[in-house]
Coordinates of C-alpha atoms and ligand atoms in Angstrom, one line a residue:
M1008 CA 0.5 -0.2 0.1
S1009 CA 1.6 3.6 -1.3
L1010 CA 0.5 6.9 -0.4
I1011 CA -0.2 8.8 -3.7
V1012 CA -0.8 12.4 -3.9
Q1013 CA -2.8 13.2 -7.2
K1014 CA -3.4 17.3 -8.0
F1015 CA -6.2 18.6 -10.4
G1016 CA -5.8 21.1 -12.9
G1017 CA -8.8 23.7 -13.2
S1018 CA -9.4 22.1 -17.0
S1019 CA -9.9 18.4 -15.2
V1020 CA -12.6 19.7 -12.7
S1021 CA -14.1 22.7 -15.0
D1022 CA -17.8 21.2 -14.9
A1023 CA -19.9 18.8 -12.6
D1024 CA -19.1 16.1 -14.9
G1025 CA -15.5 16.6 -15.0
I1026 CA -15.7 16.8 -10.9
K1027 CA -17.3 13.5 -11.3
R1028 CA -15.1 12.0 -13.4
V1029 CA -12.2 13.0 -11.0
A1030 CA -14.4 11.8 -8.0
R1031 CA -14.3 8.6 -9.7
R1032 CA -10.0 8.5 -10.5
I1033 CA -9.7 9.3 -6.9
M1034 CA -12.1 6.3 -5.7
D1035 CA -10.2 3.9 -8.0
T1036 CA -7.2 4.8 -6.5
R1037 CA -8.4 3.8 -3.6
A1038 CA -9.8 0.4 -4.4
Q1039 CA -6.6 -0.7 -5.5
G1040 CA -5.6 -0.2 -1.8
H1041 CA -3.5 3.4 -2.0
D1042 CA -4.3 6.6 0.2
V1043 CA -5.0 9.2 -1.5
V1044 CA -4.4 13.2 -0.6
V1045 CA -5.6 15.2 -3.5
V1046 CA -4.9 18.9 -4.0
V1047 CA -7.4 21.0 -6.1
S1048 CA -7.4 24.2 -8.8
A1049 CA -10.1 25.9 -9.3
M1050 CA -12.7 25.4 -11.4
G1051 CA -11.7 26.0 -15.8
D1052 CA -10.7 29.6 -16.3
T1053 CA -12.3 30.7 -12.8
T1054 CA -9.2 32.8 -11.3
D1055 CA -9.2 34.7 -14.6
D1056 CA -12.8 35.7 -14.4
L1057 CA -12.3 36.5 -10.6
L1058 CA -8.8 38.6 -11.7
D1059 CA -10.9 40.2 -14.7
L1060 CA -14.0 40.8 -12.3
A1061 CA -11.3 42.4 -9.7
G1062 CA -10.2 44.5 -12.5
Q1063 CA -13.4 46.7 -13.4
L1064 CA -13.4 47.5 -9.8
T1065 CA -9.8 49.1 -10.0
D1066 CA -6.2 48.7 -11.2
D1067 CA -4.9 48.5 -8.0
A1068 CA -6.4 46.3 -5.8
P1069 CA -4.8 45.9 -1.9
A1070 CA -2.8 42.5 -2.6
R1071 CA -4.4 41.4 0.7
E1072 CA -7.7 41.4 -1.2
M1073 CA -6.9 39.5 -4.2
D1074 CA -5.8 36.6 -2.2
M1075 CA -9.1 36.6 -0.6
L1076 CA -10.6 36.3 -3.6
L1077 CA -8.3 33.8 -5.6
S1078 CA -8.0 31.7 -2.6
S1079 CA -11.7 31.4 -3.3
G1080 CA -11.4 29.8 -6.3
E1081 CA -9.9 26.7 -5.0
R1082 CA -12.5 26.4 -2.0
I1083 CA -15.3 26.2 -4.3
S1084 CA -13.7 22.9 -6.2
M1085 CA -12.2 21.1 -2.7
A1086 CA -16.3 21.3 -1.3
L1087 CA -18.0 20.3 -4.7
L1088 CA -15.2 17.1 -5.3
A1089 CA -15.9 16.3 -1.6
M1090 CA -19.2 16.2 -2.2
A1091 CA -19.0 14.3 -5.3
I1092 CA -16.9 11.6 -3.7
D1093 CA -19.6 11.6 -0.9
A1094 CA -22.3 10.8 -3.6
A1095 CA -19.7 8.3 -5.0
G1096 CA -20.3 6.6 -1.8
G1097 CA -16.5 7.3 -0.6
K1098 CA -15.8 9.2 2.2
A1099 CA -13.9 12.5 1.6
V1100 CA -12.8 15.9 3.8
S1101 CA -11.8 19.2 2.5
F1102 CA -9.0 21.6 3.8
T1103 CA -8.2 24.9 3.1
G1104 CA -4.9 25.8 2.3
S1105 CA -4.1 26.8 5.9
Q1106 CA -6.0 24.1 7.3
A1107 CA -3.8 21.5 6.0
G1108 CA -1.3 23.6 6.9
M1109 CA 0.4 25.6 4.2
V1110 CA 2.7 28.2 6.0
T1111 CA 4.1 31.0 3.7
D1112 CA 5.9 34.3 3.9
A1113 CA 3.6 37.4 4.1
V1114 CA 4.4 38.3 0.4
H1115 CA 0.5 38.3 -1.5
G1116 CA 0.5 36.6 -4.9
K1117 CA 3.9 35.1 -5.1
A1118 CA 4.0 33.7 -1.3
R1119 CA 6.7 31.0 -0.8
I1120 CA 6.0 27.6 1.5
I1121 CA 8.2 28.2 5.1
E1122 CA 6.4 24.9 6.5
V1123 CA 4.1 22.6 5.6
S1124 CA 2.4 21.2 9.1
P1125 CA -0.2 18.7 7.0
D1126 CA -1.3 17.1 10.9
R1127 CA -5.2 17.4 10.0
V1128 CA -4.3 15.4 6.3
R1129 CA -2.3 12.8 8.2
K1130 CA -5.3 12.4 10.5
A1131 CA -7.5 12.3 8.2
I1132 CA -5.2 9.6 6.0
E1133 CA -5.3 7.5 9.4
R1134 CA -9.4 7.8 9.4
Q1135 CA -9.0 6.1 5.7
H1136 CA -10.7 9.5 4.4
V1137 CA -9.6 11.1 1.3
A1138 CA -8.3 14.9 1.9
I1139 CA -8.5 17.0 0.0
V1140 CA -6.6 20.5 0.1
A1141 CA -7.5 23.4 -2.0
G1142 CA -4.1 24.4 -3.8
F1143 CA -2.4 28.0 -5.0
Q1144 CA -2.8 29.2 -1.2
G1145 CA -1.5 29.4 2.5
M1146 CA -1.6 31.5 5.2
S1147 CA 1.2 33.7 6.5
K1148 CA 3.2 33.3 9.1
D1149 CA 3.8 36.5 10.6
S1150 CA 0.5 38.1 9.5
H1151 CA -1.8 35.2 9.6
N1152 CA -3.5 36.5 6.2
I1153 CA -4.2 34.2 3.5
T1154 CA -1.5 34.4 1.2
T1155 CA -1.6 32.7 -3.0
M1156 CA 1.9 31.2 -4.5
G1157 CA 1.5 32.8 -7.9
R1158 CA 0.2 31.8 -11.3
G1159 CA 0.0 27.8 -11.6
G1160 CA 1.2 27.5 -7.7
S1161 CA -0.9 24.0 -7.2
D1162 CA 1.6 21.9 -8.7
T1163 CA 4.2 23.4 -6.4
T1164 CA 1.1 23.2 -3.5
A1165 CA 1.0 19.2 -4.4
V1166 CA 4.8 18.9 -4.1
A1167 CA 4.7 20.4 -0.8
L1168 CA 2.3 18.0 0.6
A1169 CA 3.3 14.9 -0.9
A1170 CA 7.3 15.8 0.4
A1171 CA 5.7 16.7 3.6
L1172 CA 4.0 13.0 4.0
D1173 CA 6.3 11.2 2.1
A1174 CA 4.3 10.0 -0.3
D1175 CA 4.9 8.0 -3.2
V1176 CA 4.7 9.5 -5.7
C1177 CA 3.0 12.7 -6.8
E1178 CA 1.1 12.4 -10.4
I1179 CA 0.2 15.6 -11.4
Y1180 CA -3.3 15.2 -13.8
T1181 CA -4.0 17.9 -16.8
D1182 CA -5.3 17.9 -19.4
V1183 CA -2.8 16.5 -22.0
D1184 CA -0.9 13.1 -22.0
G1185 CA 1.9 14.2 -20.5
V1186 CA 5.3 16.2 -20.8
Y1187 CA 5.4 17.3 -24.8
T1188 CA 8.0 18.1 -27.4
A1189 CA 6.7 21.3 -27.5
D1190 CA 3.3 23.0 -26.3
P1191 CA 0.9 20.3 -28.0
R1192 CA -1.8 22.9 -28.8
I1193 CA 1.3 25.0 -31.3
V1194 CA 2.6 22.5 -32.5
S1195 CA 0.4 19.5 -33.2
S1196 CA 3.0 16.3 -34.3
A1197 CA 4.6 16.7 -30.9
Q1198 CA 5.6 14.0 -28.8
K1199 CA 5.1 12.9 -25.7
I1200 CA 8.8 12.6 -23.7
D1201 CA 8.5 9.3 -21.2
K1202 CA 11.3 10.4 -18.6
I1203 CA 12.9 13.4 -18.6
S1204 CA 15.3 14.7 -15.8
S1205 CA 14.8 17.4 -13.7
E1206 CA 17.4 19.5 -14.9
E1207 CA 15.7 19.4 -18.7
M1208 CA 12.2 20.2 -16.7
L1209 CA 13.5 23.0 -14.8
E1210 CA 14.5 24.5 -17.9
M1211 CA 11.3 24.0 -19.4
A1212 CA 9.1 25.0 -17.2
A1213 CA 11.8 27.8 -16.3
S1214 CA 10.9 29.0 -20.6
G1215 CA 7.4 28.9 -19.8
A1216 CA 6.4 25.2 -20.7
K1217 CA 3.7 26.3 -18.1
V1218 CA 2.3 22.4 -17.8
L1219 CA 4.1 22.0 -14.4
H1220 CA 4.7 25.5 -12.0
L1221 CA 8.5 26.1 -12.0
R1222 CA 8.4 26.2 -8.4
C1223 CA 6.8 22.7 -8.4
V1224 CA 9.9 21.6 -10.1
E1225 CA 12.7 22.9 -7.7
Y1226 CA 10.5 21.7 -4.9
A1227 CA 10.4 17.7 -6.2
R1228 CA 13.7 17.8 -7.0
R1229 CA 15.3 19.2 -3.6
F1230 CA 12.8 16.8 -1.6
G1231 CA 13.3 13.4 -3.9
V1232 CA 9.4 13.6 -5.1
P1233 CA 9.2 11.8 -8.2
L1234 CA 6.7 13.3 -10.0
H1235 CA 4.2 11.7 -12.8
V1236 CA 2.5 14.1 -15.3
R1237 CA -0.5 12.5 -17.3
S1238 CA -4.1 13.3 -18.1
S1239 CA -7.2 13.0 -16.3
F1240 CA -8.7 12.3 -19.4
S1241 CA -7.4 9.4 -20.1
T1242 CA -5.3 6.1 -18.0
N1243 CA -2.1 6.4 -20.6
E1244 CA 0.7 6.5 -19.0
G1245 CA 2.3 10.2 -18.4
T1246 CA 6.2 11.8 -18.0
W1247 CA 8.2 10.4 -15.6
V1248 CA 10.2 13.7 -14.3
L1249 CA 13.3 12.0 -12.4
P1250 CA 14.0 13.2 -9.1
S1251 CA 18.0 14.5 -9.1
P1252 CA 20.5 14.1 -11.3
D1253 CA 22.1 11.5 -9.1
D1254 CA 18.8 9.8 -9.5
K1255 CA 19.9 7.1 -12.3
I1256 CA 17.1 6.3 -15.1
K1257 CA 16.5 2.8 -15.4
I1258 CA 17.4 1.7 -18.5
Q1259 CA 15.4 -1.1 -20.4
E1260 CA 17.3 -3.5 -22.9
G1261 CA 17.5 -2.2 -25.7
E1262 CA 17.5 1.4 -25.1
P1263 CA 20.4 3.8 -26.4
L1264 CA 22.2 4.6 -24.0
E1265 CA 22.8 8.0 -24.4
Q1266 CA 19.8 10.9 -24.0
P1267 CA 18.7 12.8 -27.2
I1268 CA 19.7 15.5 -27.5
I1269 CA 17.4 17.5 -27.4
S1270 CA 14.3 17.9 -25.2
G1271 CA 11.9 19.7 -26.7
V1272 CA 11.3 23.9 -27.4
A1273 CA 9.5 25.9 -25.0
H1274 CA 7.8 29.8 -25.1
D1275 CA 6.5 32.0 -23.3
R1276 CA 4.1 35.2 -23.8
S1277 CA 4.1 36.6 -20.9
E1278 CA 7.2 38.7 -21.0
A1279 CA 7.8 42.0 -21.9
K1280 CA 10.4 43.9 -23.4
V1281 CA 12.2 47.3 -21.3
T1282 CA 14.9 49.4 -23.6
V1283 CA 16.4 52.1 -21.6
V1284 CA 17.6 54.4 -24.2
G1285 CA 20.8 56.7 -24.2
V1286 CA 22.7 55.5 -20.8
P1287 CA 25.6 57.6 -20.6
D1288 CA 28.6 54.7 -21.7
I1289 CA 30.4 54.7 -18.2
P1290 CA 31.3 52.1 -15.4
G1291 CA 28.5 51.8 -13.2
K1292 CA 25.4 53.0 -15.1
A1293 CA 24.2 48.8 -15.8
A1294 CA 24.2 48.8 -11.5
E1295 CA 22.6 52.3 -10.9
I1296 CA 19.8 50.7 -13.6
F1297 CA 18.9 47.2 -12.0
G1298 CA 20.0 48.5 -8.8
V1299 CA 16.4 50.4 -9.2
I1300 CA 14.4 47.8 -10.9
A1301 CA 15.8 45.6 -8.2
G1302 CA 14.1 48.2 -6.2
A1303 CA 10.6 47.0 -7.5
N1304 CA 10.9 43.8 -7.1
S1305 CA 10.9 42.6 -10.9
N1306 CA 12.4 39.5 -12.0
I1307 CA 15.0 40.2 -14.8
D1308 CA 15.2 37.4 -17.8
M1309 CA 17.1 38.7 -20.6
I1310 CA 18.9 41.1 -21.2
V1311 CA 21.3 42.7 -23.7
Q1312 CA 23.4 46.1 -24.3
N1313 CA 23.5 48.1 -27.5
V1314 CA 25.5 51.2 -29.5
S1315 CA 23.1 53.4 -28.5
T1316 CA 20.9 54.8 -31.5
A1317 CA 20.8 58.1 -29.4
G1318 CA 25.0 58.7 -30.5
R1319 CA 28.2 58.7 -29.8
G1320 CA 29.1 57.7 -25.6
K1321 CA 26.1 56.0 -25.3
T1322 CA 24.5 52.8 -24.7
D1323 CA 21.0 51.4 -24.9
I1324 CA 19.9 48.4 -22.2
S1325 CA 17.3 46.5 -22.8
F1326 CA 15.8 43.3 -20.8
T1327 CA 12.4 41.3 -20.6
L1328 CA 9.9 40.9 -17.1
P1329 CA 6.7 39.5 -16.4
I1330 CA 4.4 41.7 -18.1
V1331 CA 2.6 41.9 -14.8
E1332 CA 5.8 43.6 -13.0
G1333 CA 6.7 46.0 -16.2
K1334 CA 3.9 49.1 -14.8
D1335 CA 6.0 49.3 -11.3
A1336 CA 9.6 48.9 -13.1
L1337 CA 8.4 51.2 -15.6
A1338 CA 7.3 54.3 -12.9
A1339 CA 10.5 53.0 -11.0
L1340 CA 12.7 53.9 -13.8
H1341 CA 11.2 56.9 -14.5
E1342 CA 11.6 58.7 -10.8
A1343 CA 15.6 57.4 -11.6
Q1344 CA 15.5 59.1 -14.8
E1345 CA 17.0 62.4 -14.0
R1346 CA 19.6 61.1 -11.6
I1347 CA 20.8 58.3 -14.1
G1348 CA 20.8 61.0 -17.0
F1349 CA 19.2 58.1 -19.5
E1350 CA 17.6 59.6 -21.9
G1351 CA 14.8 57.5 -22.3
V1352 CA 12.7 54.0 -22.0
E1353 CA 10.7 52.1 -24.5
Y1354 CA 8.4 49.5 -23.5
N1355 CA 6.5 46.7 -25.8
E1356 CA 4.7 44.0 -24.3
K1357 CA 3.9 42.5 -28.1
I1358 CA 7.1 40.0 -27.6
G1359 CA 7.6 36.2 -27.3
K1360 CA 10.2 34.2 -25.6
L1361 CA 11.5 31.2 -27.9
S1362 CA 13.7 28.3 -26.1
L1363 CA 15.1 25.3 -27.3
I1364 CA 16.3 23.2 -24.4
G1365 CA 18.1 19.8 -24.3
A1366 CA 21.4 18.6 -21.6
G1367 CA 22.3 16.9 -25.0
M1368 CA 23.4 20.2 -26.8
R1369 CA 26.6 21.1 -24.4
S1370 CA 28.5 18.6 -26.3
N1371 CA 27.1 19.2 -29.3
P1372 CA 28.5 21.9 -31.4
G1373 CA 26.1 22.0 -34.6
V1374 CA 22.7 23.0 -31.8
S1375 CA 23.1 26.6 -32.3
F1376 CA 23.6 26.6 -35.9
R1377 CA 20.9 24.6 -36.6
F1378 CA 18.6 26.9 -34.9
F1379 CA 19.6 29.8 -36.2
E1380 CA 19.1 28.4 -39.5
A1381 CA 15.7 27.1 -39.1
L1382 CA 15.0 30.4 -37.6
S1383 CA 16.2 32.3 -40.2
A1384 CA 14.3 30.3 -43.1
A1385 CA 11.2 30.6 -41.4
G1386 CA 11.6 34.3 -41.4
V1387 CA 11.8 35.1 -38.2
N1388 CA 13.5 37.8 -36.9
V1389 CA 16.3 37.7 -33.9
D1390 CA 15.6 40.5 -30.8
M1391 CA 17.6 39.3 -28.4
I1392 CA 19.7 36.0 -27.6
S1393 CA 20.6 34.4 -24.5
T1394 CA 22.2 31.3 -23.6
S1395 CA 23.2 27.7 -20.6
E1396 CA 24.2 25.3 -20.8
I1397 CA 21.6 23.5 -21.8
R1398 CA 19.0 25.9 -23.3
I1399 CA 19.3 28.8 -26.0
S1400 CA 16.3 31.0 -25.7
I1401 CA 15.9 34.2 -28.8
V1402 CA 13.2 37.2 -28.6
T1403 CA 11.1 37.6 -31.6
D1404 CA 8.0 39.5 -32.5
A1405 CA 4.7 38.1 -31.1
D1406 CA 3.0 37.3 -33.8
K1407 CA 5.8 35.5 -35.5
L1408 CA 6.3 33.0 -32.5
D1409 CA 4.6 29.8 -33.2
T1410 CA 5.9 29.6 -36.5
A1411 CA 9.2 29.7 -34.9
V1412 CA 8.5 27.0 -32.7
K1413 CA 7.3 24.9 -35.5
A1414 CA 10.3 25.5 -37.2
V1415 CA 13.0 24.8 -35.0
H1416 CA 10.5 21.9 -33.8
T1417 CA 10.6 20.3 -37.1
A1418 CA 14.1 21.8 -37.8
F1419 CA 15.5 18.9 -34.3
N1420 CA 13.4 16.1 -36.1
L1421 CA 11.0 16.5 -32.9
D1422 CA 7.8 15.8 -34.8
S1423 CA 5.8 12.7 -34.5
D1424 CA 3.4 11.3 -37.0
D1425 CA 0.7 11.0 -34.8
A1426 CA -1.0 14.1 -33.4
A1427 CA -1.1 14.9 -30.0
T1428 CA -4.1 14.9 -28.1
V1429 CA -5.8 18.1 -26.2
Y1430 CA -8.4 17.1 -24.2
G1431 CA -9.8 19.9 -22.9
G1432 CA -9.0 23.7 -21.2
T1433 CA -9.0 26.8 -22.9
G1434 CA -5.3 27.6 -22.9
R1435 CA -6.0 30.6 -21.2
Ligands
ADP1365 P1 -3.6 22.5 -15.6 O1 -5.2 23.3 -15.8 O2 -3.9 21.1 -14.8 O3 -2.9 23.0 -14.4 P2 -2.1 24.4 -17.5 O4 -2.6 24.7 -18.2 O5 -1.3 25.1 -16.7 O6 -3.0 22.9 -17.2 O7 -0.9 23.6 -18.4 C1 -1.8 22.4 -19.3 C2 -1.3 22.9 -20.5 O8 0.3 23.4 -20.7 C3 -1.6 22.0 -21.5 O9 -2.8 22.2 -22.1 C4 -0.7 22.8 -22.8 O10 -1.6 23.8 -23.9 C5 0.2 23.6 -21.7 N1 2.2 23.4 -22.3 C6 2.8 23.8 -22.6 N2 4.5 23.4 -23.0 C7 3.7 22.2 -23.1 C8 4.6 20.8 -23.0 N3 5.7 21.1 -23.6 N4 4.1 20.0 -22.7 C9 2.5 19.9 -22.5 N5 1.5 20.7 -22.5 C10 2.4 21.9 -22.6
LIG1366 N1 -5.3 28.4 -9.9 C1 -4.6 29.1 -10.3 C2 -4.2 30.0 -11.3 O1 -5.4 29.3 -11.9 C3 -4.2 27.9 -9.5 C4 -4.0 26.5 -10.2 O2 -4.7 26.2 -10.9 O3 -2.2 25.7 -10.0 O4 -3.1 29.8 -11.5
MG1367 MG1 -1.1 24.8 -14.3

């Protein structure tokens, strides 16, 4: 008998039928003799709808109230799922994040987990109940306010509970059959990956493959939690994310010993590009600019410095950051403009980032050539470039992103003959 943590995303519980289907799936797992702890997300696009609603009232909502609002989505689905299990003859009890012992810091909207004390969840398991926990939320240790952990955060709730309860596996149920070589909504010939190292999965998630929340992959790696990403709409085997690079992949007979060079292509539309124009080309100016950005609590991704269009002795510094942080960063830059002495700031949200990821590329010199050749043949203009040992990323125009993803996917022979199935969701 083992303990399984099962997380169901919003598209898996988007309506009453979906909730019934998930309830049956949980009961089937119980019937096989396992203890089950469930983490649920808000139904369908509830979180986006709540955000839209708040946006109709104010564009500067108090962060505490925003978290109170958004955390309610998961409370709806946890209670409904418990009712569905009860109606089907099972025993279930639902808990909010704070009842389940998810203790976080006080940073609303992107709270980090400090401690997990799932005593009530343990007691529910002892009483042979299915414990259902609302994802994406916790309670601040200091302020005792309700916090949320950032979009997609229910994955992280699930892994944190799996680690605290020493579960045998954490299953992430979603609307596709696993992690693919590209988003199957864009590349229908994408292939399902059977096993992926946590190192590569980290890069995929960090590069925008939202099938797993980045922090969930980090957490699973740190605590050695095996992750199985699969669909709640099928019983197909999904993708295993291997907890640590030391965790040896069990190679079946006849399987090639070397992993493929490339694991996949990820894309991201959630970033904007900021260009600080006409920065005096003297030591210390970049530090001043990034000091201002750090003060605004923005997470910078790519950075490029160019000779300025503003003339001699000047440079332009461009960087990308999450669109949601753009407003604060721009305000902070404008305030510091006179002191730092740059000429202006440009801001563009219509960009897209594409990343090619694979642990094999560090020992394969032809990868960059093939990558840029594919982009050029597809008529994609490259605006910014950054690399790591196992990733090449570029920024291009948002409306060229899909073309670019398809071209790179094909150039690295990742296309499969079968079309990937997308079972549900709106991709929002
Ligand atoms: P959930 O509501 O279950 O948390 P998400 O919408 O957060 O689901 O994540 C699943 C979606 O992630 C898929 O429907 C797919 O469009 C998208 N996705 C992006 N990149 C990938 C990838 N490489 N493999 C699989 N899905 C991906
Ligand atoms: N409901 C939250 C969101 O839409 C959390 C999650 O689904 O993981 O971001
Ligand atoms: Mg998700």
